[in-house]
Every structure is written in structure tokens, then in C-alpha cells.
PDB file of C-alpha atoms in Angstrom:
ATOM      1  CA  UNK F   1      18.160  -3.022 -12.741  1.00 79.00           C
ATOM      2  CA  UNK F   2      15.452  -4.450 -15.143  1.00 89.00           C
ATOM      3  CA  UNK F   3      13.209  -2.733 -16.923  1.00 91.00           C
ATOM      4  CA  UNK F   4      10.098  -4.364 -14.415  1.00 94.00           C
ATOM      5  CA  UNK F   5      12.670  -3.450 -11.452  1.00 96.00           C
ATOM      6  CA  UNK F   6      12.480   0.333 -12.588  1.00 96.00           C
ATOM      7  CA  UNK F   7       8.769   0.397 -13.100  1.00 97.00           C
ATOM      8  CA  UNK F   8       8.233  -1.266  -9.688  1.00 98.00           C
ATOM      9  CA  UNK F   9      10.315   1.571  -8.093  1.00 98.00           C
ATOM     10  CA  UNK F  10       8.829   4.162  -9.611  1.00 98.00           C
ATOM     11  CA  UNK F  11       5.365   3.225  -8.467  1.00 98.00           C
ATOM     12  CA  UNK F  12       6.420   2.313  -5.117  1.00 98.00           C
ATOM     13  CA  UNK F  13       8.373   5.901  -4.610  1.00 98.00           C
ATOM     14  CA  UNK F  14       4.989   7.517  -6.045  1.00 98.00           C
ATOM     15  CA  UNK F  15       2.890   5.453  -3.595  1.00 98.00           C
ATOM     16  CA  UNK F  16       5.631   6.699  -0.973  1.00 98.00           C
ATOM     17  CA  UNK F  17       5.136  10.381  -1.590  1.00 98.00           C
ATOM     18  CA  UNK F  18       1.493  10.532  -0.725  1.00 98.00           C
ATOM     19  CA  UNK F  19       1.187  12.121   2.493  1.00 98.00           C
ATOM     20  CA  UNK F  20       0.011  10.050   5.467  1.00 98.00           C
ATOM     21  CA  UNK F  21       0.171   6.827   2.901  1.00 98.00           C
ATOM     22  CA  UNK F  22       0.790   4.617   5.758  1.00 98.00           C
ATOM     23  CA  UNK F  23       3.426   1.877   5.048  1.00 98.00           C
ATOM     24  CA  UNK F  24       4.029   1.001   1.207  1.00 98.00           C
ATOM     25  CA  UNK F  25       5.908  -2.603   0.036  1.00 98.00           C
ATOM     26  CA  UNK F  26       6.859  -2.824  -3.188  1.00 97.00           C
ATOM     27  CA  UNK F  27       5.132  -6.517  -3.326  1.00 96.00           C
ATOM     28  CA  UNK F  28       2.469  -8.565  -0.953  1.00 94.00           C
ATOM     29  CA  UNK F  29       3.930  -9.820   2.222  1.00 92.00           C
ATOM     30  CA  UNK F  30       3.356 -12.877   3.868  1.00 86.00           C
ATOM     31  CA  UNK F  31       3.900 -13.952   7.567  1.00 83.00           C
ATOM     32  CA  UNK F  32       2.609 -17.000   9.608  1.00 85.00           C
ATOM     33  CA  UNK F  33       2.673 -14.895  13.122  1.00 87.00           C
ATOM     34  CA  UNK F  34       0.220 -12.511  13.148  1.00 84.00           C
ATOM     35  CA  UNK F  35       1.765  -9.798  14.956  1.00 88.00           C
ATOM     36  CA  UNK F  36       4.984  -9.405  13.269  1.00 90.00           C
ATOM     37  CA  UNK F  37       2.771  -9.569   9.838  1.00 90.00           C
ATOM     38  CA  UNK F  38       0.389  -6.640  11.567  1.00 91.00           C
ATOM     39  CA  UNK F  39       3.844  -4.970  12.166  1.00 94.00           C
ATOM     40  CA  UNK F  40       4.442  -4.573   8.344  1.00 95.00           C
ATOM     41  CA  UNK F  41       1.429  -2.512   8.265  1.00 96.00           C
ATOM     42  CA  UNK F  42       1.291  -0.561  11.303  1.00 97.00           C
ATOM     43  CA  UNK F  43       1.437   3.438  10.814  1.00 97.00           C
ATOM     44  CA  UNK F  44       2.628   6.097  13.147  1.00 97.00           C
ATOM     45  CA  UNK F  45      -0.140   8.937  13.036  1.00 95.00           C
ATOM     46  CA  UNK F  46       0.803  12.984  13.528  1.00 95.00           C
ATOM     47  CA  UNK F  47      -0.125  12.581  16.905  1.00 95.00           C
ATOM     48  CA  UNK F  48       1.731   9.425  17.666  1.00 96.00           C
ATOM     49  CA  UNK F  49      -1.059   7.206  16.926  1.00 95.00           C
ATOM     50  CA  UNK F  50      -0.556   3.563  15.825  1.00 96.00           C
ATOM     51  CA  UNK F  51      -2.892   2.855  13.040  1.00 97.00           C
ATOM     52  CA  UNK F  52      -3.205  -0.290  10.553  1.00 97.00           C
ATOM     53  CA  UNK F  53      -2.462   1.507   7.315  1.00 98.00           C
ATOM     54  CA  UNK F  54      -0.750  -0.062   4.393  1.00 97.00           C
ATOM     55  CA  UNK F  55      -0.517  -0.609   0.712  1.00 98.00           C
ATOM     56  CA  UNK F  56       1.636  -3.130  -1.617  1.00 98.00           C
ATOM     57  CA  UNK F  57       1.121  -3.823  -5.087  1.00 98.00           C
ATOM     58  CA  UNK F  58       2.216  -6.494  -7.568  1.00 98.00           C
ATOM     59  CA  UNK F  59       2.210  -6.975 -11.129  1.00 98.00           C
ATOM     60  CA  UNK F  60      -0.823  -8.793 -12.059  1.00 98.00           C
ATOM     61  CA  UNK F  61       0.033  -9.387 -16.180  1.00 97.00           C
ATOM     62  CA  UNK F  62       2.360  -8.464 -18.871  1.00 95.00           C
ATOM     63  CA  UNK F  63       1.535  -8.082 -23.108  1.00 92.00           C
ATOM     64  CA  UNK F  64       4.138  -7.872 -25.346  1.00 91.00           C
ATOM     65  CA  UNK F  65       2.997  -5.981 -28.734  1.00 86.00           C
ATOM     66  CA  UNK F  66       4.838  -5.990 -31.599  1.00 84.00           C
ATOM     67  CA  UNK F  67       4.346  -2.137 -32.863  1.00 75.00           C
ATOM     68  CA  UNK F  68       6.245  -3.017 -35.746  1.00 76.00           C
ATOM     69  CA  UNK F  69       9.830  -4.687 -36.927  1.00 74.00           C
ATOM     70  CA  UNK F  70      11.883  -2.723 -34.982  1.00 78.00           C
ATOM     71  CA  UNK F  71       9.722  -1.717 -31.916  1.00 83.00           C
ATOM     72  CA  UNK F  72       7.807  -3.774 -29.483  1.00 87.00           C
ATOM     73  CA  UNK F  73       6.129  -2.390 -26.221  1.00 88.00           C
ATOM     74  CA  UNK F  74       5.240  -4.352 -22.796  1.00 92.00           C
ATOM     75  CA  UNK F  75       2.530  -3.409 -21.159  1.00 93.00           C
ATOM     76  CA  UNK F  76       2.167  -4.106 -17.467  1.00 95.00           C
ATOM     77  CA  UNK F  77      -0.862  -4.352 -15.549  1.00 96.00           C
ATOM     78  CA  UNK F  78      -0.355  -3.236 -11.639  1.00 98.00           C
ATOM     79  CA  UNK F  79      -3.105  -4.396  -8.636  1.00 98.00           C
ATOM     80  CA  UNK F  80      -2.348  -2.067  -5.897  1.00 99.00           C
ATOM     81  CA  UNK F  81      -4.278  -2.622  -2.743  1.00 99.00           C
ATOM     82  CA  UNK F  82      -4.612  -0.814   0.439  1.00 98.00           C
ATOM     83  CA  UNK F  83      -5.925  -0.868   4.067  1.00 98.00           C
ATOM     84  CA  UNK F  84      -6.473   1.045   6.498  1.00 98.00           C
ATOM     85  CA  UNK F  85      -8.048   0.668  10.300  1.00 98.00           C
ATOM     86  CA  UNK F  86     -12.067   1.439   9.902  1.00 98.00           C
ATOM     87  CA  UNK F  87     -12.974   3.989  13.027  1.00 96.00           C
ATOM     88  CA  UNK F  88     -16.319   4.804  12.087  1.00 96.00           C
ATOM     89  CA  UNK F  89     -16.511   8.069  14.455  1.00 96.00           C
ATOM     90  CA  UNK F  90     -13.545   9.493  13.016  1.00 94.00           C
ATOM     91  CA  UNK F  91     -14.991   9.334   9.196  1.00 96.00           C
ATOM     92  CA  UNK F  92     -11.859   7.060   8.562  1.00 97.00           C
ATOM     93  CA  UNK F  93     -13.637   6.247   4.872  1.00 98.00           C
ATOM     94  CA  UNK F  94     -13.258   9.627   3.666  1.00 98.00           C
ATOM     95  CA  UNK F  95      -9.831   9.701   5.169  1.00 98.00           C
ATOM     96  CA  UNK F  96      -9.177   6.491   3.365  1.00 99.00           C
ATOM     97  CA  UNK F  97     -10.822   7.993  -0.199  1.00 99.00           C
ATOM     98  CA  UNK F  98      -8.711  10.731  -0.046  1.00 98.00           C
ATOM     99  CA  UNK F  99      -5.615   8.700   0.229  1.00 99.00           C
ATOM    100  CA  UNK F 100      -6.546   6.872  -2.515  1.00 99.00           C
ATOM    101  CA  UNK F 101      -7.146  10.230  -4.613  1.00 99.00           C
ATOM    102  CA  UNK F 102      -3.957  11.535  -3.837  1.00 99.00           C
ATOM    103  CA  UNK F 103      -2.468   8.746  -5.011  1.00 99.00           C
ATOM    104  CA  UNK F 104      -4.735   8.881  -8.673  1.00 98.00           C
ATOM    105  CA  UNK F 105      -3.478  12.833  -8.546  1.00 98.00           C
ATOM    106  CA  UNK F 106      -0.047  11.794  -8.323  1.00 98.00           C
ATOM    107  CA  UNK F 107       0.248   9.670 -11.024  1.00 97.00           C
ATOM    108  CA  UNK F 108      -1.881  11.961 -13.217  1.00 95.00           C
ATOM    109  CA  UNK F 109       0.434  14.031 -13.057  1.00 96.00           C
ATOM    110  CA  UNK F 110       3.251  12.229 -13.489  1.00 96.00           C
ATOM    111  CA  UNK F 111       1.779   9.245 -15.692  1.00 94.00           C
ATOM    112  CA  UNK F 112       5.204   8.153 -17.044  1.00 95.00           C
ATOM    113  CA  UNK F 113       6.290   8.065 -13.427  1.00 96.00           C
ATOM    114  CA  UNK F 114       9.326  10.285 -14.306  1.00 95.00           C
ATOM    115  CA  UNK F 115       9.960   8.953 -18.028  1.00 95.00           C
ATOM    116  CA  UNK F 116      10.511   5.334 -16.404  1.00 95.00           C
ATOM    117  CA  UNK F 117       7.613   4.493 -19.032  1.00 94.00           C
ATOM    118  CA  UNK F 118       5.550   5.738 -21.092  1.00 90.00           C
ATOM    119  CA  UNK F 119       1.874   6.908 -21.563  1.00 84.00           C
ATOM    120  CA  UNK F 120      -0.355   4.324 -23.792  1.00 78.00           C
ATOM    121  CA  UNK F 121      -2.101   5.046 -26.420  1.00 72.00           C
ATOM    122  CA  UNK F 122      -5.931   6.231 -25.597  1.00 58.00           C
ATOM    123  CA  UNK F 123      -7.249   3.831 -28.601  1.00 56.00           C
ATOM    124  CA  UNK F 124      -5.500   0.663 -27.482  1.00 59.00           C
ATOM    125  CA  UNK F 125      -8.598  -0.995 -26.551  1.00 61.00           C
ATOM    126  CA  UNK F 126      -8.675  -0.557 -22.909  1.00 62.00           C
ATOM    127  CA  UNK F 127      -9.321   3.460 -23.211  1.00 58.00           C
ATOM    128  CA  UNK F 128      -8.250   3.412 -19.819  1.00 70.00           C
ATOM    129  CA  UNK F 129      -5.807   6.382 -18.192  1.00 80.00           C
ATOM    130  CA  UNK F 130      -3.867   6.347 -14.873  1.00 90.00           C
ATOM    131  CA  UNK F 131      -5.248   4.500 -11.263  1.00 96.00           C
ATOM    132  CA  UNK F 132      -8.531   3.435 -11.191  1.00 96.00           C
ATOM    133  CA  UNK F 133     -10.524   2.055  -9.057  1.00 98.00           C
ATOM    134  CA  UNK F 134     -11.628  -1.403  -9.093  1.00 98.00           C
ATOM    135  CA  UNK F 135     -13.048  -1.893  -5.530  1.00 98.00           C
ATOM    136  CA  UNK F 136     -13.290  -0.460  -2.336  1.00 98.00           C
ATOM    137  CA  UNK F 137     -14.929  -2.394   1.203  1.00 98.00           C
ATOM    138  CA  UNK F 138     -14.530  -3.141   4.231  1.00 98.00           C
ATOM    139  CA  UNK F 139     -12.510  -6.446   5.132  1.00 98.00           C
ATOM    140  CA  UNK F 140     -10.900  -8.023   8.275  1.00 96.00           C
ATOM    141  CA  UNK F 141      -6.776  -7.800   7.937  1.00 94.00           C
ATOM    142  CA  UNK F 142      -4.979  -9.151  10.715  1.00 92.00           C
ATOM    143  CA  UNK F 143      -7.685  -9.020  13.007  1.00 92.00           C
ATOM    144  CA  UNK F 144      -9.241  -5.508  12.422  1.00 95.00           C
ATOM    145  CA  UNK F 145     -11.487  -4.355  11.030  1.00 98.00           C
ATOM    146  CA  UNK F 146     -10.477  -2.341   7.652  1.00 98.00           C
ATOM    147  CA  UNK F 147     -11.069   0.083   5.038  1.00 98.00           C
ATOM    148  CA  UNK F 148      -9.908  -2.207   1.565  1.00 99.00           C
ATOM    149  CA  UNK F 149      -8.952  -0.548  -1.944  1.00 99.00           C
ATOM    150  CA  UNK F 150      -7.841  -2.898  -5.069  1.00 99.00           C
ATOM    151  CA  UNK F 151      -6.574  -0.391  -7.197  1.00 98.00           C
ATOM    152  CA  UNK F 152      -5.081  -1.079 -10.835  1.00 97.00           C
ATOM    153  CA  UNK F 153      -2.975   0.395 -13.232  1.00 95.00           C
ATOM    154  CA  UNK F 154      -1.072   0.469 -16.381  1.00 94.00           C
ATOM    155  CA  UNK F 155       2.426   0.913 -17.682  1.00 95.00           C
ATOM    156  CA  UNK F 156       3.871   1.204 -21.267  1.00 92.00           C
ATOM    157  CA  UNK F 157       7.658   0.345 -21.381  1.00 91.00           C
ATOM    158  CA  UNK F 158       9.329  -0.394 -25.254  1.00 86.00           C
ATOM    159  CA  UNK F 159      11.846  -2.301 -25.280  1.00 83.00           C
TER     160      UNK F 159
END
């Protein structure tokens, strides 16, 4: 497995552990038929419940620093972006939030995503730390209407 191939895992299996998530790919999928591409996404609730609830993320871009002679360090940059059926009676976009805080709590506390990388330095620039949040809305996916979170992160692998 490569070194991106562990990362990816990692965040997907972090994703994965958040409870009620919905359904998590490890990359954006595509379909031309609309129901079988709702069917990726479609989330048993508690009480048996279908709901549209899903995430995937990609990696969006990759630096390669040179620390020195012997060490260099890629640096990934993750969009992760979710959705989930908008039921304004319910207060689905507090449900939603706190999905997407769970998810920030989990890899706070596990920012090296179990020593698959490693935490960047605070003064690289960015002076950025774990998930954050780039934009939250409401959208139309597959024909309903949706809660939408772009999320991004990044990861510090040397090589």
C-alpha cells in the first residue's frame, strides 16, 4: 500500500467511526442513473429510516518540502464534503453540524490518524490545525434537497 493509500484509509476509517455518519467513500462517485447514484448515499436511520446522508473526500493537492538533505515531507491537502437530507421540522442542520463536529473531535484527537502521518508544524505558513470548515449550505443532490459541508484538511507524511 502507498503512502497516499494509507493516508486515504486512515481518514476514511475516521470518517467511518463517527456515529450516524451516513455512508462514507473513500473518493467522489459518479453515476449517469440517478437512482443507483442516490443509492451510494442513502442511510439507514435508528428507526429504519432511509435518509440521503453521505460523505467522500479526495485529495485536492500535494507539496513536497525538502526539510533538509536527508528528509523531505509531503503534505496533502484533503476536501471532504458531505450531505445530508434538509427536513427543516426535524432541525436536520444542527443534526448535520454536529456530524460535522464529531468528525473535527475525532481527528483532534487523533491528528496523526494513528501515526499514519504526522502533525505539521504550527509555523508552516498555513497556521492551520485539524478539519476545518470551509463551507456549509444548502444544495440540491440527486434531487433533494440537502444540507452541504466542504470540509478540508491536512496531512504531513516524510518520506
Amino acid at each position: 500500500m502507498s503512502r497516499l493509500d494509507l493516508v486515504r484509509a486512515a481518514i476514511f476509517q475516521t470518517l467511518s467511526t463517527v456515529l450516524e455518519i451516513g455512508k462514507v467513500h473513500d473518493r467522489e462517485r459518479y453515476l449517469r442513473e440517478e437512482q443507483k447514484f442516490r443509492a451510494l448515499y442513502i442511510h439507514t436511520l435508528p428507526d429504519g429510516r432511509l435518509q440521503l446522508r453521505g460523505w467522500w473526500f479526495r485529495r485536492t493537492a500535494t507539496e513536497e518540502r525538502s526539510i533538509n538533505i536527508a528528509r523531505t515531507v509531503n503534505v496533502d491537502t484533503w476536501a471532504v464534503r458531505g450531505y445530508m437530507a434538509l427536513d427543516d421540522d426535524a432541525g436536520s442542520e444542527l443534526v448535520f453540524d454536529g456530524l460535522i463536529e464529531a468528525f473535527r473531535d475525532a481527528v483532534r484527537l487523533d491528528p496523526t490518524f494513528g501515526g499514519v502521518c504526522t502533525q505539521g508544524p504550527l509555523g508552516d505558513g498555513d497556521n492551520t490545525d485539524g478539519v476545518q470548515v470551509v463551507d456549509t449550505g444548502p444544495v440540491t443532490f440527486c434531487g433533494v434537497l440537502c444540507h452541504s459541508a466542504l470540509l478540508q484538511l491536512r496531512t504531513w507524511s516524510y518520506l
